[in-house]
mmCIF file of C-alpha atoms in Angstrom:
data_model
loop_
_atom_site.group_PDB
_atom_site.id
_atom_site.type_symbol
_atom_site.label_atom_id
_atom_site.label_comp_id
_atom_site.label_asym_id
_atom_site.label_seq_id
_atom_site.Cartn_x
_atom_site.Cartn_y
_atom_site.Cartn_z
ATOM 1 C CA UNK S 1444 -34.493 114.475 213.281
ATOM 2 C CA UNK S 1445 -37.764 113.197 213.048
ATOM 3 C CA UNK S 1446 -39.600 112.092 209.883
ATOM 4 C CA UNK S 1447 -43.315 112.381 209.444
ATOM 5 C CA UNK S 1448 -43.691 111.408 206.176
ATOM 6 C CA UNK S 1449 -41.711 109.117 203.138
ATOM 7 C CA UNK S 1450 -41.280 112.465 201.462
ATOM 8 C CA UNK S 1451 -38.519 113.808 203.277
ATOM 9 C CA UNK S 1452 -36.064 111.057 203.409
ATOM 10 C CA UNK S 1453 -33.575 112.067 201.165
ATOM 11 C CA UNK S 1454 -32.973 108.678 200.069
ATOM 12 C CA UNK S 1455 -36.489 108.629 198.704
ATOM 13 C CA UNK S 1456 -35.899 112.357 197.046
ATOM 14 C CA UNK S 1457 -32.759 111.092 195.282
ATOM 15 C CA UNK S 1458 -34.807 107.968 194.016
ATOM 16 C CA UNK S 1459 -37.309 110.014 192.244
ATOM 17 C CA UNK S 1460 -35.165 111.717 190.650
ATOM 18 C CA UNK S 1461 -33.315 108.902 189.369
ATOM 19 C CA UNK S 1462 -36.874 107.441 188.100
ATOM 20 C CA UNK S 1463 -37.373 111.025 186.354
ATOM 21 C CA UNK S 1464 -33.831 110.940 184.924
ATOM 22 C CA UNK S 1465 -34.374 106.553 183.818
ATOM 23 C CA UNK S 1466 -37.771 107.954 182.192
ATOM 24 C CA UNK S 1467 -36.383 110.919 180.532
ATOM 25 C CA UNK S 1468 -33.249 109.116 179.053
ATOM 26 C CA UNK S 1469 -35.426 106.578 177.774
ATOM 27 C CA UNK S 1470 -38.068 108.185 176.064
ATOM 28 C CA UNK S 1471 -37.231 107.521 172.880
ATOM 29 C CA UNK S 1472 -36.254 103.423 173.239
ATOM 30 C CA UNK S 1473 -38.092 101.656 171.177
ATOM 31 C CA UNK S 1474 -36.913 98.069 172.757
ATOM 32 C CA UNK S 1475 -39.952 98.325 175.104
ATOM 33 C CA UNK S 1476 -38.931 95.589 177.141
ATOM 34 C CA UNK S 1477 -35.204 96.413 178.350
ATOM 35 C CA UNK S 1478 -37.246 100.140 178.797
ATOM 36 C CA UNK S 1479 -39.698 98.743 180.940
ATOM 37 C CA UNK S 1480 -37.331 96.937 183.316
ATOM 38 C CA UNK S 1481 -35.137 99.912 183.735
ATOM 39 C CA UNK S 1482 -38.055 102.156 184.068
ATOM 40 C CA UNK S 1483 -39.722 99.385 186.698
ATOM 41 C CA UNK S 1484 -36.303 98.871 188.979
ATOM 42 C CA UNK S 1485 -36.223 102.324 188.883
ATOM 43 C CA UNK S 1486 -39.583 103.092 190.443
ATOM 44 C CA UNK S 1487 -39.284 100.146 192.403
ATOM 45 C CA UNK S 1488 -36.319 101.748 194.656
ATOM 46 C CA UNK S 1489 -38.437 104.751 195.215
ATOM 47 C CA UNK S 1490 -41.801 102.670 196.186
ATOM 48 C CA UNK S 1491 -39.511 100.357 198.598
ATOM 49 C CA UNK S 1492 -38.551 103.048 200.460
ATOM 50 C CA UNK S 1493 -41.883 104.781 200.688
ATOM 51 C CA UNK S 1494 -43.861 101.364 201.442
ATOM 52 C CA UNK S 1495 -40.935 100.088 204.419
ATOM 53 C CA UNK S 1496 -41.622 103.536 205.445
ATOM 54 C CA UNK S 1497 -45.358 103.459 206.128
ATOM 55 C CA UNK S 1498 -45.270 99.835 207.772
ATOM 56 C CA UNK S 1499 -44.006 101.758 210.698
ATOM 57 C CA UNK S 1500 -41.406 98.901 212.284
ATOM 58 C CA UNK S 1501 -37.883 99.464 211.792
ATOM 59 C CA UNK S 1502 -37.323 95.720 211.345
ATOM 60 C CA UNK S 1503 -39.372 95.322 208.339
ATOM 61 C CA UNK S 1504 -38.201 99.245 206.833
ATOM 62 C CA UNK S 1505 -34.857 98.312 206.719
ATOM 63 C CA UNK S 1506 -36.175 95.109 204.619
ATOM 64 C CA UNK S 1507 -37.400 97.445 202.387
ATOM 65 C CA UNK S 1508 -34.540 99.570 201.966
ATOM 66 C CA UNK S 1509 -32.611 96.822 201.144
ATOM 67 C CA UNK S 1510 -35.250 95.554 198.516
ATOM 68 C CA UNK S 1511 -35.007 99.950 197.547
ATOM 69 C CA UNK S 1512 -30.878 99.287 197.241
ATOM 70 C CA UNK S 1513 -30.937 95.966 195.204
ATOM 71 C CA UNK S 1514 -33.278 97.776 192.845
ATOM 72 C CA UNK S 1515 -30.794 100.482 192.577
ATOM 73 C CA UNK S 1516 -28.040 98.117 192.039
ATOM 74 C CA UNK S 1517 -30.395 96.636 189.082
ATOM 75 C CA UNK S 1518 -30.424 100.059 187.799
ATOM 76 C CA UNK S 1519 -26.916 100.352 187.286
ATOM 77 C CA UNK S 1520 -25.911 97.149 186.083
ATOM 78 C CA UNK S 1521 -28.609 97.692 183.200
ATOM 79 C CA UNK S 1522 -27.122 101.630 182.629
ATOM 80 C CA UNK S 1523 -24.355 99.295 181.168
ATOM 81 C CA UNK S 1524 -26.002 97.567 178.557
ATOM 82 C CA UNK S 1525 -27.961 101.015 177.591
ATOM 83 C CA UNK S 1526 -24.637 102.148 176.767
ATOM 84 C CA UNK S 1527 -23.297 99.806 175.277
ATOM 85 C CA UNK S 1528 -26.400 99.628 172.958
ATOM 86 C CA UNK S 1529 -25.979 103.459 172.597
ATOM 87 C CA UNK S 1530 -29.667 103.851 174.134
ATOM 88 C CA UNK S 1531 -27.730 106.612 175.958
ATOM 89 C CA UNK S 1532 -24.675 108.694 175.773
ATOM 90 C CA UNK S 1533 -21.639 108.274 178.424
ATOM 91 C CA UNK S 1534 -22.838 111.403 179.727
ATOM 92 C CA UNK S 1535 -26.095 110.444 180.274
ATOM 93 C CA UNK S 1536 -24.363 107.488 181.753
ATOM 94 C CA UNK S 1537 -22.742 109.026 184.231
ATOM 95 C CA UNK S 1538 -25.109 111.128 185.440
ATOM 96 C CA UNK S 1539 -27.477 108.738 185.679
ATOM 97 C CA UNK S 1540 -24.879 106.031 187.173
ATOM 98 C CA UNK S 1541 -23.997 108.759 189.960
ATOM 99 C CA UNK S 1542 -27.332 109.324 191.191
ATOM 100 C CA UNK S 1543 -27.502 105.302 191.597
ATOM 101 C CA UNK S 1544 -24.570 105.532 193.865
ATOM 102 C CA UNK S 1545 -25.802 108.564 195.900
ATOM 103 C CA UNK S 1546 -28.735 106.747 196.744
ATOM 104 C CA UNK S 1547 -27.305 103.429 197.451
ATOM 105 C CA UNK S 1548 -25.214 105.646 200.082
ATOM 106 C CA UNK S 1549 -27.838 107.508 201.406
ATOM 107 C CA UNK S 1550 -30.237 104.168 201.871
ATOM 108 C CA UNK S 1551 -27.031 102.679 203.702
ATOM 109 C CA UNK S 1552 -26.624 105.208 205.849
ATOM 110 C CA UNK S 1553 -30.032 105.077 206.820
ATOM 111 C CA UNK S 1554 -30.067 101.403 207.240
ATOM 112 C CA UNK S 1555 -26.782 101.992 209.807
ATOM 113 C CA UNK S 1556 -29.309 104.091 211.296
ATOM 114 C CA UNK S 1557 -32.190 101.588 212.083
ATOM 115 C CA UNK S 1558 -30.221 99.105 213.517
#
């Protein structure tokens, strides 16, 4: 399969709709700070893969997905403390925590796949 644009990597996909799902759950967190970090990791595992995507070398894309997978790791380790701080529910948790998993999967998969 061939893929002409950032858009239709399903790694990418996945990541926006973690980034919808960080935003969403968040909404209403009024400690800015820890908000903005989630929110920013978030985005940042989406824009990873879309940027290592358009530099067009599969050397320096597979950099990027690994940048796009650390940020995803950041993610979850911070879906912890939101817990724990009851900024959201375990089900929120775990929904949120899955999607983090499915698209450190996916992005290692697709690393495999540029090597």
């Amino acid at each position: 399969m061939v893929i002409r644009s950032f858009e239709e990597i399903i790694a990418w996909q996945k990541a926006k709709d973690l980034s919808l799902l960080v935003y969403n759950q968040l909404r209403s967190c009024r400690d800015f700070s820890f908000r903005d970090q989630l929110q920013r990791a978030a985005i940042s595992a989406m824009n990873n893969i879309a940027e290592g995507y358009e530099r067009n070398g599969n050397k320096e894309f597979r950099n990027f997905l690994y940048i796009a997978k650390g940020s995803c790791a950041e993610v979850r380790s911070m879906l912890y403390i939101a817990l724990e701080l009851n900024y959201i529910s375990s089900q929120e948790f775990k929904k949120t925590n899955e999607v983090t998993l499915d698209v450190s999967k996916l992005l290692s998969g697709l690393i495999k796949t540029l090597k």
